[in-house]
Coordinates of C-alpha atoms in Angstrom, one line a residue:
Chain S
X1 CA -122.9 -112.9 106.7
X2 CA -124.9 -113.3 109.8
X3 CA -122.8 -113.6 112.9
X4 CA -124.7 -115.6 115.7
X5 CA -123.6 -115.5 119.2
X6 CA -125.1 -118.0 121.5
X7 CA -124.5 -117.7 124.9
X8 CA -125.8 -120.5 127.3
X9 CA -125.7 -119.8 131.2
X10 CA -126.5 -123.1 132.4
X11 CA -126.3 -125.7 129.8
X12 CA -127.9 -129.2 130.3
X13 CA -125.5 -130.1 127.7
X14 CA -121.9 -131.8 128.3
X15 CA -118.8 -129.8 128.7
X16 CA -117.7 -131.0 125.3
X17 CA -120.5 -129.9 123.5
X18 CA -120.6 -126.4 125.0
X19 CA -117.1 -126.0 123.8
X20 CA -117.7 -127.2 120.4
X21 CA -120.5 -124.6 120.0
X22 CA -118.2 -122.0 121.3
X23 CA -115.6 -123.1 118.7
X24 CA -118.4 -123.1 115.8
X25 CA -119.1 -119.6 116.9
X26 CA -115.7 -118.5 116.8
X27 CA -115.3 -120.0 113.4
X28 CA -118.5 -118.4 112.1
X29 CA -117.1 -115.0 113.5
X30 CA -113.8 -115.5 112.1
X31 CA -115.4 -116.2 108.4
X32 CA -117.6 -113.1 109.1
X33 CA -114.5 -111.0 109.9
X34 CA -112.5 -112.2 107.1
X35 CA -115.1 -111.4 104.5
X36 CA -115.7 -108.2 106.0
X37 CA -112.0 -107.5 105.8
X38 CA -112.0 -108.4 102.3
X39 CA -114.6 -106.2 101.6
X40 CA -112.9 -103.2 103.3
X41 CA -109.7 -104.2 101.5
X42 CA -111.7 -104.0 98.1
X43 CA -113.0 -101.0 99.1
X44 CA -109.6 -99.3 99.8
X45 CA -108.4 -100.7 96.6
X46 CA -111.0 -99.1 94.8
X47 CA -110.5 -95.7 96.3
X48 CA -107.3 -95.0 94.6
X49 CA -107.2 -96.4 91.2
X50 CA -104.0 -95.4 89.7
X51 CA -103.0 -98.4 87.5
X52 CA -104.0 -98.1 83.9
X53 CA -102.7 -101.5 82.8
X54 CA -105.8 -103.3 81.1
X55 CA -105.1 -106.6 82.5
X56 CA -105.2 -105.2 86.1
X57 CA -108.5 -103.3 85.2
X58 CA -110.1 -106.3 84.2
X59 CA -109.3 -107.7 87.4
X60 CA -110.4 -104.8 89.2
X61 CA -113.7 -104.7 87.4
X62 CA -114.1 -108.2 88.5
X63 CA -113.4 -107.6 92.1
X64 CA -115.6 -104.6 91.8
X65 CA -118.5 -106.6 90.5
X66 CA -117.8 -109.2 93.2
X67 CA -117.8 -106.4 95.9
X68 CA -121.0 -104.9 94.7
X69 CA -122.6 -108.7 94.8
X70 CA -121.1 -109.3 98.4
X71 CA -122.3 -106.0 99.4
X72 CA -125.6 -106.6 98.2
X73 CA -125.9 -109.8 100.3
X74 CA -124.6 -108.1 103.3
X75 CA -127.2 -105.2 103.0
X76 CA -129.9 -107.6 103.1
X77 CA -128.7 -109.2 106.1
X78 CA -129.4 -107.6 109.5
X79 CA -125.9 -108.0 111.6
X80 CA -123.7 -106.8 108.5
X81 CA -120.5 -105.3 109.6
X82 CA -121.4 -101.6 109.2
X83 CA -117.9 -100.2 108.4
X84 CA -117.5 -102.4 105.3
X85 CA -120.7 -101.6 103.7
X86 CA -120.2 -97.7 104.4
X87 CA -117.0 -97.9 102.2
X88 CA -118.8 -99.4 99.5
X89 CA -121.9 -97.4 99.8
X90 CA -119.9 -94.0 99.5
X91 CA -119.3 -94.9 96.0
X92 CA -123.1 -95.6 95.5
X93 CA -123.9 -92.3 96.7
X94 CA -121.4 -90.5 94.5
X95 CA -123.0 -92.3 91.7
X96 CA -126.5 -91.8 92.7
X97 CA -125.7 -88.1 93.2
X98 CA -124.8 -87.9 89.4
X99 CA -127.4 -90.4 88.1
X100 CA -129.0 -87.3 86.2
X101 CA -126.0 -86.5 84.3
X102 CA -124.4 -90.0 84.1
X103 CA -127.2 -92.3 82.9
X104 CA -125.0 -95.0 81.9
X105 CA -123.3 -95.0 85.3
X106 CA -126.4 -94.6 87.3
X107 CA -127.7 -97.7 85.5
X108 CA -124.9 -99.5 86.3
X109 CA -124.8 -99.0 89.7
X110 CA -128.6 -98.5 90.6
X111 CA -129.1 -102.1 89.1
X112 CA -126.5 -104.4 91.0
X113 CA -129.1 -107.2 91.1
X114 CA -128.6 -107.6 87.4
X115 CA -124.8 -107.7 87.8
X116 CA -125.3 -109.9 90.9
X117 CA -126.9 -112.6 88.9
X118 CA -124.3 -112.8 86.1
X119 CA -121.0 -114.7 86.8
X120 CA -117.8 -112.8 86.9
X121 CA -116.8 -114.5 83.7
X122 CA -119.8 -113.3 81.9
X123 CA -119.6 -110.0 83.9
X124 CA -116.1 -109.2 82.0
X125 CA -117.4 -109.6 78.7
X126 CA -120.3 -107.4 79.5
X127 CA -118.0 -104.9 80.7
X128 CA -116.4 -104.4 77.3
X129 CA -119.8 -103.1 76.5
X130 CA -119.8 -99.2 76.4
X131 CA -123.0 -99.1 78.6
X132 CA -121.4 -101.1 81.5
X133 CA -118.2 -98.9 82.4
X134 CA -116.5 -99.5 85.5
X135 CA -115.6 -97.0 87.9
X136 CA -111.8 -97.2 87.2
X137 CA -112.3 -96.9 83.6
X138 CA -114.5 -93.8 84.1
X139 CA -111.8 -92.2 86.3
X140 CA -109.0 -92.8 83.9
X141 CA -111.2 -91.2 81.1
X142 CA -111.7 -88.1 83.2
X143 CA -108.1 -87.8 84.4
X144 CA -107.1 -88.2 80.7
X145 CA -109.2 -85.5 79.6
X146 CA -108.1 -83.3 82.5
X147 CA -104.5 -83.4 81.2
X148 CA -105.5 -80.9 78.4
X149 CA -106.4 -78.4 81.1
X150 CA -103.1 -78.8 83.5
X151 CA -101.3 -76.1 81.5
X152 CA -104.3 -73.7 82.4
X153 CA -105.1 -74.8 86.0
X154 CA -102.0 -76.7 87.0
X155 CA -102.4 -80.3 88.7
X156 CA -105.4 -79.6 90.6
X157 CA -109.1 -80.4 91.1
X158 CA -109.8 -77.3 88.9
X159 CA -108.2 -79.4 86.0
X160 CA -110.2 -82.6 86.7
X161 CA -113.4 -80.6 87.0
X162 CA -112.6 -78.9 83.7
X163 CA -111.6 -82.4 82.2
X164 CA -115.2 -83.8 83.7
X165 CA -117.1 -81.1 82.0
X166 CA -115.2 -81.5 78.6
X167 CA -116.7 -85.2 78.6
X168 CA -120.0 -83.9 79.1
X169 CA -120.2 -84.9 82.6
X170 CA -120.9 -82.8 85.8
X171 CA -117.9 -81.0 87.5
X172 CA -119.1 -82.3 90.7
X173 CA -117.8 -85.9 89.7
X174 CA -114.4 -84.5 91.0
X175 CA -116.2 -85.9 94.3
X176 CA -114.9 -89.1 93.0
X177 CA -111.3 -88.2 93.6
X178 CA -110.3 -88.3 97.0
X179 CA -106.7 -87.2 96.3
X180 CA -107.4 -85.4 93.0
X181 CA -104.0 -83.9 92.3
X182 CA -102.1 -86.9 93.4
X183 CA -104.1 -89.0 91.4
X184 CA -103.9 -86.8 88.2
X185 CA -100.1 -86.9 88.3
X186 CA -99.7 -90.7 89.1
X187 CA -102.1 -91.3 86.3
X188 CA -100.0 -89.3 83.9
X189 CA -96.9 -90.9 85.1
X190 CA -98.3 -94.4 84.8
X191 CA -99.6 -93.2 81.1
X192 CA -95.9 -92.3 80.1
X193 CA -94.5 -95.4 81.7
X194 CA -96.9 -97.4 79.6
X195 CA -95.9 -95.4 76.3
X196 CA -92.3 -95.8 77.3
X197 CA -92.4 -99.8 77.7
X198 CA -94.6 -99.9 74.4
X199 CA -91.7 -97.9 72.5
X200 CA -88.8 -100.0 74.0
X201 CA -90.9 -103.2 73.4
X202 CA -91.2 -102.1 69.7
X203 CA -87.3 -101.3 69.4
X204 CA -86.6 -104.7 70.8
X205 CA -88.8 -106.6 68.4
X206 CA -87.2 -104.6 65.5
X207 CA -83.5 -105.7 66.7
X208 CA -85.1 -109.3 67.0
X209 CA -86.1 -109.1 63.3
X210 CA -82.8 -107.7 62.4
X211 CA -84.5 -104.7 61.2
X212 CA -82.5 -102.5 63.4
X213 CA -78.9 -102.3 65.1
X214 CA -78.5 -103.2 68.6
X215 CA -77.5 -100.3 70.6
X216 CA -74.5 -99.8 73.1
X217 CA -76.0 -99.8 76.7
X218 CA -74.9 -96.3 77.3
X219 CA -76.8 -95.1 74.2
X220 CA -79.8 -97.2 74.9
X221 CA -79.9 -95.7 78.4
X222 CA -79.3 -92.3 77.0
X223 CA -82.1 -92.6 74.4
X224 CA -84.7 -94.3 76.9
X225 CA -84.2 -91.7 79.4
X226 CA -84.5 -88.9 76.9
X227 CA -87.6 -90.4 75.4
X228 CA -89.2 -90.6 78.6
X229 CA -88.4 -86.9 79.9
X230 CA -89.5 -85.4 76.4
X231 CA -92.9 -86.6 77.4
X232 CA -92.9 -84.1 80.1
X233 CA -92.5 -81.0 77.8
X234 CA -96.0 -80.1 77.0
X235 CA -96.3 -79.8 80.8
X236 CA -92.9 -78.3 81.6
X237 CA -94.1 -75.1 83.2
X238 CA -96.2 -77.0 85.7
X239 CA -93.9 -79.8 86.3
X240 CA -92.4 -78.5 89.5
X241 CA -95.8 -78.6 91.0
X242 CA -96.2 -82.1 90.0
X243 CA -93.0 -83.0 91.4
X244 CA -93.7 -81.5 94.7
X245 CA -97.3 -83.3 94.6
X246 CA -95.5 -86.5 94.2
X247 CA -93.4 -86.0 97.2
X248 CA -96.6 -85.5 99.6
X249 CA -96.3 -88.5 102.2
X250 CA -99.5 -90.1 100.9
X251 CA -98.1 -90.1 97.4
X252 CA -94.8 -91.4 97.9
X253 CA -95.4 -95.0 98.1
X254 CA -97.0 -94.9 94.6
X255 CA -94.7 -92.5 92.9
X256 CA -91.7 -94.8 94.2
X257 CA -93.5 -97.7 92.7
X258 CA -93.8 -96.1 89.6
X259 CA -90.2 -95.0 89.5
X260 CA -88.8 -98.6 90.2
X261 CA -91.0 -100.2 87.6
X262 CA -89.7 -97.5 85.1
X263 CA -86.1 -98.2 85.8
X264 CA -86.6 -101.8 85.9
X265 CA -88.4 -101.7 82.6
X266 CA -85.5 -99.7 81.1
X267 CA -82.9 -102.0 82.3
X268 CA -84.7 -105.0 81.1
X269 CA -84.9 -103.8 77.8
X270 CA -81.2 -102.6 77.8
X271 CA -80.4 -106.4 78.3
X272 CA -79.8 -106.5 81.9
X273 CA -80.4 -110.1 83.3
X274 CA -78.2 -110.0 86.4
X275 CA -79.5 -111.9 89.5
X276 CA -76.9 -110.6 92.1
X277 CA -76.0 -107.3 93.6
X278 CA -75.7 -105.6 90.2
X279 CA -79.6 -105.6 89.9
X280 CA -79.5 -103.3 92.6
X281 CA -76.5 -101.2 91.9
X282 CA -77.7 -100.7 88.2
X283 CA -81.1 -99.6 89.1
X284 CA -79.9 -97.4 91.8
X285 CA -77.6 -95.6 89.6
X286 CA -80.2 -95.2 86.6
X287 CA -82.8 -93.8 89.1
X288 CA -80.1 -91.2 90.2
X289 CA -79.5 -90.2 86.5
X290 CA -83.0 -90.1 86.0
X291 CA -83.9 -87.8 89.0
X292 CA -81.0 -85.4 88.4
X293 CA -81.7 -85.2 84.9
X294 CA -85.6 -84.4 85.6
X295 CA -84.4 -81.6 88.0
X296 CA -82.2 -80.2 85.5
X297 CA -84.9 -80.2 82.9
X298 CA -87.6 -78.1 85.0
X299 CA -85.1 -75.2 85.1
X300 CA -83.7 -75.5 81.8
X301 CA -84.5 -72.8 79.2
X302 CA -82.1 -73.7 76.2
X303 CA -83.7 -74.5 72.9
X304 CA -85.1 -77.9 72.9
X305 CA -83.7 -78.6 76.1
X306 CA -80.2 -79.1 74.8
X307 CA -78.5 -78.5 78.1
X308 CA -80.7 -81.2 79.7
X309 CA -79.6 -83.8 76.9
X310 CA -75.8 -82.7 77.4
X311 CA -76.1 -83.1 81.2
X312 CA -77.6 -86.6 80.7
X313 CA -74.9 -87.4 78.4
X314 CA -72.4 -86.4 80.8
X315 CA -74.1 -88.3 83.5
X316 CA -74.0 -91.5 81.6
X317 CA -70.4 -91.0 80.5
X318 CA -69.7 -90.6 84.4
X319 CA -71.1 -94.0 85.1
X320 CA -69.4 -95.6 82.0
X321 CA -66.1 -94.2 83.3
X322 CA -66.8 -95.5 86.7
X323 CA -67.4 -98.9 85.6
X324 CA -64.2 -98.9 83.4
X325 CA -62.2 -97.6 86.4
X326 CA -63.5 -100.3 88.6
X327 CA -62.5 -102.9 86.2
X328 CA -59.1 -101.4 85.5
X329 CA -58.5 -101.2 89.4
X330 CA -59.5 -104.8 89.7
X331 CA -57.1 -106.3 87.1
X332 CA -54.3 -104.0 88.3
X333 CA -54.9 -105.4 91.8
X334 CA -54.8 -109.0 90.5
X335 CA -51.7 -108.1 88.7
X336 CA -50.0 -106.7 91.7
X337 CA -50.9 -109.8 93.8
X338 CA -49.6 -112.2 91.0
X339 CA -46.2 -110.1 91.1
X340 CA -46.0 -110.4 94.8
X341 CA -46.5 -114.0 94.9
X342 CA -44.0 -114.5 92.1
X343 CA -41.4 -112.2 94.2
X344 CA -42.1 -114.4 97.3
X345 CA -41.3 -117.7 95.3
X346 CA -38.1 -116.3 94.1
X347 CA -37.3 -115.1 97.5
X348 CA -37.9 -118.9 98.7
X349 CA -35.7 -120.2 95.9
X350 CA -33.0 -118.1 96.6
X351 CA -32.9 -118.7 100.4
X352 CA -33.0 -122.3 99.5
X353 CA -36.3 -123.0 101.3
X354 CA -37.9 -124.6 98.6
X355 CA -35.4 -127.3 98.2
X356 CA -36.5 -130.9 99.5
X357 CA -33.6 -132.5 101.3
Chain Q
X1 CA -96.4 -115.2 95.2
X2 CA -94.4 -116.9 92.5
X3 CA -91.9 -114.1 92.7
X4 CA -91.4 -114.9 96.5
X5 CA -91.1 -118.4 95.8
X6 CA -88.6 -117.9 93.2
X7 CA -86.6 -115.2 95.2
X8 CA -86.2 -117.6 98.2
X9 CA -85.3 -120.5 96.3
X10 CA -82.6 -118.5 94.5
X11 CA -81.3 -117.4 97.7
X12 CA -81.3 -120.8 99.0
X13 CA -79.3 -122.5 96.3
X14 CA -76.9 -119.4 96.6
X15 CA -76.5 -120.0 100.1
X16 CA -76.1 -124.0 99.8
X17 CA -73.1 -123.2 97.2
X18 CA -71.5 -121.0 99.6
X19 CA -71.8 -123.5 102.4
X20 CA -70.1 -126.4 100.3
X21 CA -67.4 -123.6 99.4
X22 CA -66.7 -123.1 103.1
X23 CA -66.5 -126.9 103.7
X24 CA -64.0 -127.4 100.6
X25 CA -62.0 -124.7 101.8
X26 CA -61.3 -126.8 105.2
X27 CA -61.9 -130.3 103.9
X28 CA -61.1 -130.0 100.4
X29 CA -57.7 -132.0 100.6
X30 CA -59.1 -134.7 102.7
X31 CA -60.8 -137.9 102.0
X32 CA -64.3 -136.4 102.1
X33 CA -63.2 -133.8 99.7
X34 CA -64.2 -135.4 96.4
X35 CA -67.7 -136.2 97.9
X36 CA -68.3 -132.7 98.8
X37 CA -66.9 -131.4 95.6
X38 CA -69.6 -133.8 93.8
X39 CA -72.4 -132.4 96.0
X40 CA -71.1 -128.7 95.3
X41 CA -71.2 -129.2 91.7
X42 CA -74.9 -130.4 91.7
X43 CA -75.7 -127.2 93.7
X44 CA -73.7 -125.2 91.0
X45 CA -76.2 -126.5 88.4
X46 CA -79.3 -125.8 90.4
X47 CA -78.1 -122.2 90.9
X48 CA -77.4 -121.7 87.4
X49 CA -81.2 -123.0 86.6
X50 CA -82.5 -120.5 89.1
X51 CA -80.6 -117.5 87.7
X52 CA -82.2 -118.4 84.4
X53 CA -85.6 -118.7 85.8
X54 CA -85.1 -115.4 87.8
X55 CA -84.2 -113.3 84.8
X56 CA -86.9 -115.0 82.6
X57 CA -89.5 -114.1 85.2
X58 CA -88.0 -110.5 86.1
X59 CA -87.7 -111.4 89.6
X60 CA -85.9 -109.0 92.0
X61 CA -83.0 -111.2 93.7
X62 CA -82.9 -110.7 97.3
X63 CA -81.0 -107.9 98.6
X64 CA -79.4 -110.0 101.4
X65 CA -77.2 -111.9 99.0
X66 CA -73.8 -110.6 100.2
X67 CA -74.9 -111.5 103.6
X68 CA -75.8 -115.1 102.6
X69 CA -72.5 -115.3 100.8
X70 CA -70.5 -114.6 103.9
X71 CA -72.8 -116.4 106.4
X72 CA -73.0 -119.5 104.1
X73 CA -69.2 -119.9 104.0
X74 CA -68.7 -119.1 107.5
X75 CA -71.1 -122.0 108.5
X76 CA -69.6 -124.4 105.9
X77 CA -66.1 -123.7 107.0
X78 CA -66.9 -123.6 110.9
X79 CA -68.7 -127.0 110.6
X80 CA -65.9 -128.6 108.5
X81 CA -63.5 -127.4 111.3
X82 CA -65.5 -130.0 113.4
X83 CA -64.2 -132.6 111.3
X84 CA -65.9 -134.6 108.6
X85 CA -68.8 -135.6 110.7
X86 CA -69.3 -131.9 111.5
X87 CA -69.5 -131.1 107.7
X88 CA -71.8 -134.0 107.2
X89 CA -74.0 -132.8 110.1
X90 CA -74.4 -129.5 108.7
X91 CA -75.2 -130.7 105.2
X92 CA -77.9 -133.0 106.8
X93 CA -79.4 -130.0 108.4
X94 CA -79.4 -127.8 105.8
X95 CA -80.8 -130.3 103.0
X96 CA -83.6 -131.5 105.5
X97 CA -84.4 -127.9 105.9
X98 CA -84.4 -127.1 102.1
X99 CA -86.5 -130.5 101.2
X100 CA -88.9 -129.4 103.7
X101 CA -89.1 -126.0 102.2
X102 CA -89.4 -127.2 98.6
X103 CA -92.0 -129.6 99.6
X104 CA -94.3 -126.9 101.0
X105 CA -93.8 -124.9 98.0
X106 CA -94.9 -127.9 95.7
X107 CA -97.9 -128.0 97.9
X108 CA -98.8 -124.4 97.6
X109 CA -98.4 -124.5 93.6
X110 CA -100.2 -127.7 93.4
X111 CA -103.1 -125.9 95.3
X112 CA -102.8 -122.7 93.2
X113 CA -102.7 -123.8 89.7
X114 CA -100.7 -127.2 88.7
X115 CA -101.4 -126.6 85.0
X116 CA -99.8 -122.8 84.9
X117 CA -96.9 -124.0 87.0
X118 CA -96.0 -127.4 85.5
X119 CA -92.6 -126.5 84.4
X120 CA -91.7 -124.9 87.8
X121 CA -93.2 -127.7 89.9
X122 CA -91.1 -130.1 87.7
X123 CA -87.9 -128.1 88.5
X124 CA -88.6 -127.9 92.1
X125 CA -89.4 -131.7 92.5
X126 CA -86.3 -132.6 90.7
X127 CA -84.2 -130.4 93.1
X128 CA -85.9 -131.5 95.9
X129 CA -84.9 -135.1 95.2
X130 CA -81.4 -133.9 94.9
X131 CA -81.5 -132.3 98.2
X132 CA -82.8 -135.3 99.7
X133 CA -80.0 -137.5 98.1
X134 CA -77.5 -135.2 99.6
X135 CA -79.2 -135.4 102.9
X136 CA -79.0 -139.3 102.7
X137 CA -75.4 -139.2 101.8
X138 CA -74.6 -136.8 104.8
X139 CA -76.5 -139.4 107.1
X140 CA -74.4 -142.3 105.4
X141 CA -71.2 -140.6 106.2
X142 CA -71.4 -140.5 110.0
X143 CA -73.1 -137.1 110.4
X144 CA -74.8 -138.3 113.6
X145 CA -71.7 -139.2 115.3
X146 CA -70.6 -135.6 115.6
X147 CA -70.8 -134.2 119.5
X148 CA -73.7 -132.2 119.9
X149 CA -75.6 -133.5 116.7
X150 CA -78.9 -132.6 118.1
X151 CA -78.1 -129.2 119.1
X152 CA -75.9 -128.4 116.1
X153 CA -78.8 -129.8 113.7
X154 CA -81.5 -127.8 115.5
X155 CA -79.4 -124.4 115.6
X156 CA -78.7 -124.7 111.8
X157 CA -82.3 -125.4 110.9
X158 CA -83.4 -122.5 113.0
X159 CA -81.2 -120.5 111.1
X160 CA -82.4 -121.8 107.9
X161 CA -86.1 -121.0 108.8
X162 CA -85.1 -117.4 109.5
X163 CA -83.2 -117.1 106.4
X164 CA -85.9 -118.4 104.4
X165 CA -88.5 -115.9 105.9
X166 CA -86.5 -112.9 105.4
X167 CA -85.4 -113.7 101.9
X168 CA -89.1 -114.0 100.9
X169 CA -89.6 -110.4 101.7
X170 CA -86.4 -108.6 101.5

């Protein structure tokens, strides 16, 4: 993107031509800014990879490849916007520092020209190859490996460093993670959500095929929440630390997003297809149940967390009772209104007001 | 992006339903009652279709539904209090807004990926044709003879535009 400003002090051209040239300059400038903004945006996207959805990863690999190509073009131009290229070059610096240890990653990034020539469609199939691992995949691998060391080091950079070392990478690769402990916890949570979705989808299939009985809603919710919370058991000692990490301001948007996706998934597989305010109330109720049960779980010392599951049972029972009570109140109200109307008509008849003379 | 489109369409049909309900509450027993009832029934079908589409695509409905519930009813009832012409004027204004909005959605979807969204485009086109029919019916039944037609129409359409932009996001 070469932004070109032409200022002509005294122009022999006509007024119209001058205005046209200014407009063209502005258009070029806008195009340049938009592309620069897109690059910056891409850089920002790549800075905090938390999604583990494979389709999303493929899209990001495509973006990353595109970003590298664009960044390459912009580097070769003189007047490229420095801020956008700096955000992408920081990744290059990280990889170049570890190029000795990460040969494959080094190859990948020190040779962007080769990528640049391949179209993004071809690039995606190339990325299936082991040699061309994208940054998100690498980060995901390191974070997954780091989970093993969490009971020892807690949710911290040390765990990530230990994880990187266990994969044969240098512990300096923690430099890739700006928000290390946050990314580790969020990665774990996204992983748990994916596993839960798979389990629920499998159960759903079994019911469709007739191989299993359809559960009652309260039972379904109870089982789903229990399954999901049981995934925390290996890390329960350090879970309070993880919860406090999730409450840090810069992690809150992501953790809320994961929580809302989780609750939406559970309700979807429980059979909720509402399209009115019930959509909101159901999810709010389940979020409350899930969060309180999680809190009970971290301070539960009973065998196999029996107290937690009993608490969960009681909360779900509360909700069921509330729903039943609400229905009863409504039908009672309707019956009372009908009774009053009947009494009013009777009175009118008695007073002779209903006669037609 | 599709989620926003579906969310606002659902909100729109819901609002239209409530507007006709308000009009029927006032003018239900007058001569124009059967006509309003007929238009209302078509809107009910539209709403049912969008309910189906929303739940299939796991789209979040707009959180302002209770507000559109009341606002729509109040709009329908208050314009109906201006008489049959007022009700028709309200119909004309709202249906024109909605048709314009559907048209821009059709344009957006066609630009994006017509093959992927064929079914949705089909639905939106069909509904847009229905709404235009309602608009024309309104004009036929002396919508323009209400005093202050120009003012009423523009105020209602401004409200519709605001409602559309809010419902896309909230």
